[in-house]
Coordinates of C-alpha atoms in Angstrom, one line a residue:
Chain A
M1 CA -6.5 -8.0 -26.0
R2 CA -3.3 -8.6 -28.4
Q3 CA -2.6 -8.0 -32.3
P4 CA -3.5 -11.2 -34.0
H5 CA -0.4 -12.8 -35.2
I6 CA 0.6 -16.4 -36.2
T7 CA -0.4 -18.7 -33.2
S8 CA 2.6 -19.9 -31.2
A9 CA 2.9 -22.1 -28.2
F10 CA 3.2 -19.0 -26.0
D11 CA 0.1 -17.3 -27.5
Q12 CA -1.8 -20.4 -26.3
D13 CA -0.4 -20.1 -23.1
I14 CA -1.0 -16.7 -22.5
D15 CA -4.8 -17.1 -23.9
G16 CA -5.0 -19.7 -21.3
L17 CA -3.7 -17.4 -18.6
Y18 CA -6.1 -14.3 -19.5
S19 CA -8.8 -16.8 -19.5
R20 CA -7.8 -18.2 -15.9
I21 CA -7.8 -14.3 -14.8
L22 CA -11.2 -13.7 -16.0
T23 CA -12.6 -16.6 -14.4
M24 CA -11.1 -15.7 -11.1
G25 CA -12.2 -12.4 -11.4
G26 CA -15.7 -13.6 -12.0
M27 CA -15.6 -15.8 -8.7
V28 CA -14.2 -12.2 -6.9
E29 CA -17.0 -10.1 -8.2
Q30 CA -19.5 -12.9 -7.0
A31 CA -17.9 -13.0 -3.8
I32 CA -18.1 -8.6 -3.5
S33 CA -21.9 -8.9 -4.5
E34 CA -22.5 -11.9 -2.0
A35 CA -20.8 -10.1 0.9
G36 CA -22.8 -7.3 0.1
R37 CA -26.2 -9.0 -0.1
A38 CA -25.4 -11.3 3.4
L39 CA -24.7 -7.6 4.8
E40 CA -27.8 -6.2 4.1
S41 CA -29.6 -9.0 4.6
R42 CA -28.3 -10.1 7.8
D43 CA -27.8 -13.5 6.1
D44 CA -25.2 -15.8 7.9
E45 CA -25.4 -18.6 5.4
R46 CA -24.7 -16.5 2.6
A47 CA -21.7 -14.7 4.5
A48 CA -20.5 -18.5 5.4
E49 CA -20.6 -19.5 1.6
V50 CA -18.6 -16.5 0.9
I51 CA -15.6 -17.2 3.4
R52 CA -15.7 -20.9 2.1
A53 CA -15.7 -20.1 -1.7
D54 CA -12.5 -17.5 -0.7
R55 CA -10.4 -20.7 -0.6
E56 CA -11.1 -21.5 -4.2
I57 CA -10.0 -17.7 -5.1
D58 CA -6.7 -18.2 -3.3
A59 CA -6.1 -21.7 -5.2
M60 CA -6.9 -20.1 -8.0
E61 CA -4.0 -17.4 -7.6
D62 CA -1.6 -20.5 -6.7
D63 CA -2.6 -21.9 -10.1
I64 CA -2.1 -18.9 -12.3
N65 CA 1.5 -18.5 -10.3
T66 CA 2.7 -21.6 -11.1
A67 CA 1.3 -21.4 -14.9
V68 CA 3.0 -18.1 -15.1
V69 CA 6.3 -19.4 -13.6
S70 CA 6.3 -22.5 -15.8
T71 CA 5.4 -20.4 -19.1
I72 CA 8.5 -18.3 -18.3
A73 CA 10.8 -21.1 -17.9
L74 CA 9.2 -22.9 -21.2
R75 CA 8.9 -20.2 -23.7
Q76 CA 11.3 -17.7 -22.4
P77 CA 9.4 -14.7 -23.6
A78 CA 10.7 -11.4 -24.5
A79 CA 9.8 -7.9 -24.4
A80 CA 6.1 -7.6 -24.6
D81 CA 5.2 -10.8 -23.9
L82 CA 7.4 -11.1 -20.9
R83 CA 5.4 -8.0 -20.0
A84 CA 2.0 -9.8 -20.5
V85 CA 3.1 -12.7 -18.2
V86 CA 4.3 -10.6 -15.3
T87 CA 0.8 -8.5 -15.4
V88 CA -1.1 -11.4 -15.5
M89 CA 0.5 -12.5 -11.9
K90 CA 0.0 -8.9 -10.3
M91 CA -3.7 -9.0 -11.5
A92 CA -4.2 -12.4 -9.8
G93 CA -2.2 -10.8 -6.5
D94 CA -4.8 -8.0 -6.6
L95 CA -7.8 -10.2 -7.0
E96 CA -7.0 -12.7 -4.4
R97 CA -6.5 -9.4 -1.9
L98 CA -10.0 -8.5 -3.1
G99 CA -11.0 -11.7 -2.4
D100 CA -9.8 -11.5 0.9
Y101 CA -11.8 -8.1 1.6
A102 CA -14.8 -9.7 0.4
K103 CA -14.2 -12.4 3.1
N104 CA -13.8 -10.1 5.9
M105 CA -16.6 -8.5 4.9
A106 CA -18.7 -11.7 5.2
K107 CA -16.8 -12.7 8.5
R108 CA -18.3 -9.4 10.1
V109 CA -22.1 -10.7 8.9
P110 CA -22.9 -12.7 12.4
V111 CA -21.8 -10.0 14.7
L112 CA -23.7 -7.6 13.0
A113 CA -26.7 -9.8 13.0
Q114 CA -26.5 -10.0 16.5
A115 CA -26.1 -6.1 17.2
Q116 CA -28.6 -3.2 17.2
G117 CA -29.6 -2.1 13.8
V118 CA -28.4 0.9 12.3
D119 CA -30.8 3.0 9.9
G120 CA -30.0 2.4 6.2
A121 CA -26.5 1.4 7.0
G122 CA -26.8 -2.2 5.7
A123 CA -28.3 -0.6 2.1
A124 CA -25.5 1.9 2.1
L125 CA -22.5 -0.5 2.0
R126 CA -24.8 -2.9 -0.3
R127 CA -24.5 0.2 -2.6
Q128 CA -20.7 0.7 -2.0
S129 CA -20.0 -2.7 -2.8
R130 CA -22.1 -2.8 -5.8
L131 CA -20.1 0.4 -6.9
V132 CA -16.8 -1.7 -6.5
Q133 CA -18.5 -4.5 -7.8
L134 CA -19.3 -2.9 -11.3
M135 CA -15.8 -1.4 -11.2
L136 CA -14.4 -4.5 -11.4
K137 CA -16.4 -6.2 -14.0
D138 CA -15.7 -2.9 -16.0
A139 CA -11.9 -3.4 -15.5
L140 CA -11.9 -7.0 -16.7
D141 CA -13.9 -6.2 -19.8
G142 CA -11.6 -3.6 -20.6
F143 CA -8.8 -6.0 -19.9
A144 CA -10.9 -8.7 -22.2
R145 CA -11.3 -6.1 -25.0
G146 CA -8.0 -3.9 -24.6
D147 CA -10.5 -0.9 -24.1
L148 CA -8.3 1.7 -22.7
D149 CA -11.1 4.5 -22.5
L150 CA -13.0 1.9 -20.1
V151 CA -10.3 1.1 -17.6
R152 CA -9.6 5.1 -17.3
D153 CA -13.0 5.6 -16.8
V154 CA -12.9 3.2 -14.0
I155 CA -9.9 4.7 -12.4
Q156 CA -11.9 8.1 -12.5
R157 CA -14.9 6.5 -10.6
D158 CA -12.7 5.1 -7.7
V159 CA -13.0 8.6 -6.4
E160 CA -17.1 8.2 -5.8
V161 CA -16.1 5.1 -3.8
D162 CA -13.6 7.1 -1.9
Q163 CA -16.3 10.0 -1.4
M164 CA -18.8 7.6 -0.1
T165 CA -16.3 6.3 2.5
N166 CA -16.0 9.7 3.4
A167 CA -19.8 10.5 4.1
L168 CA -20.4 7.1 5.8
F169 CA -17.4 7.9 8.3
R170 CA -19.2 11.2 9.1
E171 CA -22.4 9.6 9.5
F172 CA -21.1 6.5 11.5
L173 CA -19.3 8.7 13.8
T174 CA -22.3 10.8 14.5
H175 CA -24.4 7.5 15.3
M176 CA -21.3 6.4 17.8
M177 CA -21.5 10.0 19.6
E178 CA -25.0 9.9 19.9
D179 CA -25.7 6.2 21.0
P180 CA -23.2 4.4 22.8
R181 CA -24.9 1.0 21.8
A182 CA -24.4 2.2 18.3
I183 CA -20.4 2.1 18.7
T184 CA -19.8 -1.9 18.1
P185 CA -22.2 -1.8 14.9
C186 CA -20.6 1.2 13.5
L187 CA -17.1 0.5 14.2
H188 CA -17.7 -2.9 11.8
F189 CA -19.1 -0.6 9.5
L190 CA -16.7 1.6 9.2
F191 CA -14.1 -1.1 9.0
I192 CA -16.2 -2.3 6.2
S193 CA -16.6 0.9 4.4
K194 CA -12.7 1.3 4.7
N195 CA -12.3 -2.1 3.2
L196 CA -14.3 -1.1 0.2
E197 CA -12.7 2.2 0.0
R198 CA -9.2 -0.2 -0.5
M199 CA -10.8 -2.6 -2.8
G200 CA -11.4 0.3 -5.0
D201 CA -7.7 1.2 -5.2
H202 CA -7.3 -2.5 -5.9
V203 CA -9.3 -2.3 -8.8
T204 CA -7.5 0.8 -9.7
E205 CA -4.3 -1.2 -9.9
I206 CA -5.9 -3.7 -12.0
C207 CA -6.8 -1.1 -14.4
E208 CA -2.9 0.4 -14.3
Q209 CA -1.8 -3.0 -15.1
V210 CA -4.2 -3.0 -18.3
I211 CA -2.8 0.1 -19.3
Y212 CA 0.7 -1.0 -18.7
L213 CA 0.2 -4.2 -20.5
E214 CA -1.2 -2.0 -23.6
T215 CA 1.0 0.6 -24.0
G216 CA 3.9 -0.6 -21.8
A217 CA 4.2 2.9 -20.0
R218 CA 3.2 3.6 -16.4
P219 CA -0.2 5.1 -15.9
E220 CA -1.3 8.7 -15.0
L221 CA -1.1 9.7 -11.6
R222 CA -4.2 8.6 -9.9
P223 CA -7.2 10.9 -8.2
K224 CA -7.4 10.3 -4.5
G225 CA -10.6 11.2 -2.8
D226 CA -10.1 9.2 0.7
V227 CA -9.8 11.4 3.7
T228 CA -10.9 9.6 6.4
S229 CA -7.4 9.3 8.0
Q230 CA -7.7 13.0 8.9
M231 CA -11.1 12.7 10.0
T232 CA -12.7 13.7 13.4
A233 CA -16.2 13.4 15.3
E234 CA -16.2 17.4 15.0
Q235 CA -16.3 17.4 11.5
G236 CA -18.8 14.4 11.5
G237 CA -21.5 15.9 13.8
A238 CA -23.7 18.4 12.0
Chain B
M1 CA 21.5 -17.3 0.3
R2 CA 22.1 -19.7 -2.3
Q3 CA 24.9 -22.2 -2.7
P4 CA 28.0 -21.1 -4.2
H5 CA 28.5 -22.1 -7.6
I6 CA 30.5 -20.4 -10.7
T7 CA 29.5 -16.8 -11.0
S8 CA 27.5 -16.2 -14.0
A9 CA 26.0 -13.1 -15.2
F10 CA 22.7 -14.4 -13.6
D11 CA 24.4 -14.5 -10.3
Q12 CA 25.7 -10.7 -10.4
D13 CA 22.1 -10.1 -11.4
I14 CA 20.6 -11.7 -8.4
D15 CA 22.9 -10.4 -5.7
G16 CA 22.0 -7.2 -6.7
L17 CA 18.2 -7.7 -6.7
Y18 CA 19.0 -9.2 -3.2
S19 CA 21.1 -6.4 -2.2
R20 CA 18.1 -3.9 -3.2
I21 CA 15.4 -5.8 -1.3
L22 CA 17.6 -5.8 1.7
T23 CA 18.1 -2.2 1.2
M24 CA 14.3 -1.7 0.4
G25 CA 13.4 -3.5 3.7
G26 CA 15.7 -1.2 5.8
M27 CA 13.9 1.7 4.5
V28 CA 10.6 0.2 5.3
E29 CA 11.9 -0.8 9.2
Q30 CA 13.1 2.6 9.5
A31 CA 9.5 3.7 8.3
I32 CA 7.7 1.6 10.8
S33 CA 10.0 2.6 13.8
E34 CA 9.8 6.5 13.1
A35 CA 5.7 6.0 12.2
G36 CA 5.8 4.7 15.8
R37 CA 7.7 7.2 17.6
A38 CA 5.8 10.0 15.6
L39 CA 2.8 8.5 17.0
E40 CA 4.1 8.1 20.7
S41 CA 5.5 11.8 20.8
R42 CA 2.6 13.3 19.1
D43 CA 5.6 14.5 16.4
D44 CA 4.1 16.1 13.2
E45 CA 7.7 16.9 11.5
R46 CA 8.8 13.0 12.0
A47 CA 5.1 11.9 10.3
A48 CA 5.7 14.1 7.6
E49 CA 8.9 12.9 7.2
V50 CA 7.8 9.6 6.9
I51 CA 5.0 10.5 4.3
R52 CA 7.6 11.7 2.5
A53 CA 10.0 9.0 2.6
D54 CA 7.2 6.2 1.3
R55 CA 7.9 7.5 -2.1
E56 CA 11.4 6.8 -2.1
I57 CA 10.1 3.4 -1.1
D58 CA 7.6 2.9 -3.9
A59 CA 10.5 4.1 -6.2
M60 CA 12.5 1.3 -5.0
E61 CA 9.5 -1.2 -5.9
D62 CA 9.4 0.1 -9.6
D63 CA 13.2 -0.1 -9.7
I64 CA 13.2 -3.9 -8.6
N65 CA 10.5 -4.8 -10.6
T66 CA 12.1 -3.6 -13.8
A67 CA 15.5 -4.9 -13.1
V68 CA 13.6 -8.4 -12.5
V69 CA 12.1 -8.5 -15.6
S70 CA 15.2 -7.4 -17.3
T71 CA 16.8 -10.2 -15.7
I72 CA 14.1 -12.7 -17.0
A73 CA 14.2 -11.7 -20.4
L74 CA 18.4 -11.2 -20.6
R75 CA 19.1 -14.3 -18.9
Q76 CA 16.3 -16.3 -19.3
P77 CA 16.5 -18.5 -16.1
A78 CA 15.2 -21.7 -15.5
A79 CA 13.5 -23.6 -12.5
A80 CA 15.3 -22.6 -9.0
D81 CA 16.8 -19.5 -10.4
L82 CA 13.5 -18.4 -11.9
R83 CA 11.7 -18.9 -8.3
A84 CA 14.1 -16.6 -7.1
V85 CA 13.6 -13.7 -9.0
V86 CA 9.8 -14.2 -9.1
T87 CA 9.9 -14.3 -5.0
V88 CA 12.2 -10.9 -5.3
M89 CA 9.1 -9.3 -6.7
K90 CA 7.0 -10.6 -4.5
M91 CA 8.9 -9.4 -1.6
A92 CA 9.2 -6.0 -2.9
G93 CA 5.3 -6.1 -3.2
D94 CA 5.0 -7.2 0.2
L95 CA 7.2 -4.2 1.4
E96 CA 5.9 -1.7 -0.4
R97 CA 2.6 -2.1 1.3
L98 CA 4.3 -2.2 4.5
G99 CA 5.3 1.2 3.7
D100 CA 2.2 2.4 2.7
Y101 CA 0.5 1.2 6.1
A102 CA 3.5 2.8 8.1
K103 CA 2.4 6.0 6.0
N104 CA -1.1 5.5 6.8
M105 CA -0.1 5.7 10.3
A106 CA 1.9 8.9 10.0
K107 CA -1.1 10.8 8.4
R108 CA -3.1 9.9 11.3
V109 CA -0.5 11.8 13.8
P110 CA -1.8 15.4 13.1
V111 CA -5.3 14.6 13.9
L112 CA -4.3 12.5 16.9
A113 CA -2.1 15.6 18.0
Q114 CA -5.1 17.5 18.3
A115 CA -7.6 15.2 19.9
Q116 CA -7.8 14.2 23.6
G117 CA -5.3 12.4 24.8
V118 CA -5.9 8.5 25.7
D119 CA -3.8 7.1 28.4
G120 CA -1.0 4.8 27.3
A121 CA -2.4 4.6 23.5
G122 CA 0.7 5.8 22.0
A123 CA 2.9 3.8 24.0
A124 CA 1.2 0.7 23.0
L125 CA 0.9 1.6 19.8
R126 CA 4.6 2.0 19.6
R127 CA 5.3 -1.3 21.3
Q128 CA 3.0 -2.9 18.6
S129 CA 4.9 -1.3 16.1
R130 CA 8.2 -2.1 17.4
L131 CA 7.4 -5.6 17.5
V132 CA 6.5 -5.9 13.7
Q133 CA 9.5 -3.8 13.1
L134 CA 11.3 -6.6 14.7
M135 CA 9.8 -9.3 12.6
L136 CA 10.6 -7.3 9.7
K137 CA 14.3 -7.4 11.0
D138 CA 14.5 -11.0 11.3
A139 CA 12.5 -11.8 8.2
L140 CA 15.4 -10.2 6.0
D141 CA 18.0 -11.5 8.1
G142 CA 16.8 -14.9 7.5
F143 CA 16.3 -14.0 4.0
A144 CA 20.0 -12.9 3.8
R145 CA 21.2 -15.7 5.9
G146 CA 18.8 -18.2 4.3
D147 CA 18.0 -19.2 8.0
L148 CA 14.7 -21.1 8.2
D149 CA 14.5 -21.6 11.8
L150 CA 14.7 -17.6 11.9
V151 CA 11.9 -17.1 9.6
R152 CA 9.6 -19.9 11.1
D153 CA 10.1 -18.1 14.1
V154 CA 8.9 -14.7 12.9
I155 CA 5.9 -16.4 11.5
Q156 CA 4.9 -17.7 15.0
R157 CA 5.7 -14.4 16.6
D158 CA 2.8 -13.2 14.4
V159 CA 0.4 -14.5 16.9
E160 CA 1.4 -11.8 19.5
V161 CA 1.0 -9.2 17.2
D162 CA -2.6 -10.3 16.6
Q163 CA -3.5 -10.9 20.1
M164 CA -2.0 -7.4 20.9
T165 CA -4.5 -6.1 18.4
N166 CA -7.4 -8.3 20.0
A167 CA -6.2 -6.6 23.5
L168 CA -6.2 -2.9 22.2
F169 CA -9.4 -3.2 20.6
R170 CA -11.2 -4.4 23.7
E171 CA -9.6 -1.3 25.7
F172 CA -10.3 1.5 23.0
L173 CA -13.8 0.2 22.7
T174 CA -14.1 0.4 26.4
H175 CA -12.9 4.0 26.2
M176 CA -15.3 4.8 23.6
M177 CA -18.5 3.7 25.4
E178 CA -17.4 5.4 28.6
D179 CA -16.3 9.0 27.2
P180 CA -17.7 10.3 23.7
R181 CA -14.9 12.4 23.5
A182 CA -12.7 9.5 23.1
I183 CA -14.4 7.9 20.0
T184 CA -12.2 10.1 17.5
P185 CA -9.1 9.3 19.0
C186 CA -9.7 5.6 19.8
L187 CA -11.0 5.2 15.7
H188 CA -7.7 6.1 14.8
F189 CA -6.4 3.9 17.1
L190 CA -8.6 0.9 16.2
F191 CA -7.4 1.8 12.5
I192 CA -3.7 2.2 13.3
S193 CA -3.7 -1.4 15.6
K194 CA -5.7 -3.0 12.9
N195 CA -2.9 -1.6 10.1
L196 CA -0.2 -3.2 12.4
E197 CA -2.0 -6.6 12.7
R198 CA -2.4 -6.6 8.6
M199 CA 1.5 -5.6 8.3
G200 CA 2.5 -8.5 10.7
D201 CA 0.3 -10.6 8.0
H202 CA 2.8 -9.1 5.3
V203 CA 6.0 -9.8 7.1
T204 CA 4.9 -13.3 7.5
E205 CA 4.2 -13.5 3.6
I206 CA 7.8 -12.4 3.3
C207 CA 8.7 -15.4 5.3
E208 CA 6.7 -17.7 3.4
Q209 CA 8.4 -16.5 0.6
V210 CA 12.1 -17.2 1.9
I211 CA 10.6 -20.8 2.9
Y212 CA 9.4 -21.3 -0.5
L213 CA 13.0 -19.8 -2.1
E214 CA 15.0 -22.0 -0.1
T215 CA 13.0 -25.0 -0.3
G216 CA 10.4 -24.7 -3.2
A217 CA 7.5 -25.9 -1.3
R218 CA 4.7 -24.0 -0.2
P219 CA 5.0 -23.4 3.8
E220 CA 2.9 -24.8 6.2
L221 CA -0.3 -23.3 7.3
R222 CA -0.2 -20.2 9.2
P223 CA -1.1 -19.5 12.5
K224 CA -4.1 -17.1 13.1
G225 CA -4.7 -15.1 16.3
D226 CA -7.0 -12.1 14.8
V227 CA -10.6 -12.0 16.1
T228 CA -11.8 -8.6 15.7
S229 CA -13.9 -9.0 13.1
Q230 CA -16.0 -11.1 15.7
M231 CA -15.6 -8.5 18.3
T232 CA -18.3 -6.6 20.4
A233 CA -18.1 -3.9 23.0
E234 CA -20.1 -6.1 25.4
Q235 CA -16.8 -8.3 25.3
G236 CA -14.7 -5.2 25.6
G237 CA -16.2 -3.8 28.7
A238 CA -14.9 -5.4 31.4

């Protein structure tokens, strides 16, 4: 993570903060994975558990922010050390938002369990959520090991998530045009896919924080593949 | 804003930060207002200007974050002063996100300008965006004047934005069921309305930051009125 040097009180604080970020990240990974499974298997119980667990993720963010503020107040870090604690706070914010999106996904499970099924939709969204979860896992590993190649690779993979969203938009729009009974479930699927696209953006932001932390430089321009704001059903039907 | 006391270098820094937040807030208010107008009048030019101006909002956030970090490094503030600078950073983050949502709204204008019109949709979304813009205006005024009654009132008003989203969801879903040609425009309208609902949440977060700044206490539980994640077309059709 950082160069080894004589252990100070500040180092102990920052090690504690990093380990809390990794714990929080693990909780969010779990939430994304479980929300994806709940969606595919139309499992209300599993979805309810994701919603419940989100409170712990929120509490974790509060803990981290409190610890960051007290570290700054007590240790008065300068330069690189200050950058490290500020980065921790930003990462916690992104993780909290990722948890929120997973909760939102889970909230849609009960109404989808009642609605008409749409062939392959649950499986496709599960695959997309798996992609985001693996991006997050590698982003956290990259953070833990200071592995910039790995986090840069994660940033590139966000394009896949965007492309998957575009493809699913076309598919769900076609279903909606063909069968009015598919409108309700497809609408929820569209929101879930769009949320996953935004989740990919938050993982990208975490990666950018890691790059900033390690290099002190703002990261390169990120690739963008999401075109859903320009999409029409005419492009969809084909 | 804060109690008057002997002016220190830190006070000058914080006054500078507060004034930048207010400037940034004004830019975001303008973006929300212009995006709403562009949507109602199907005005591509106006929308393009909102998209362009978002870069300045993003640059403003970077400036504020850099200034916050250098204030902490130079002045090493403790307790309430530290809380103030950390709050500034969080508010800048919420404002940046609000600007992003306004940009996303503007991005949908060209495709909507080409699509079949939906009676009253543009006007309804303009009204909803106006509500969010006024919430932001009052949140910023409340911040500038340390007026907790005003920011608490803004938090309450977020329920109206949520209820408007619920009502528009029902309406747009009904249109989609009745006429497949309405699916594309209504889908974009649904995303815009949902974004406005989230924008209300970000304004609420800004208000909560103001409360935290002034009282040092975490704010009360916020009211929630958004039920779109449970919504079905059956409830919509009526």
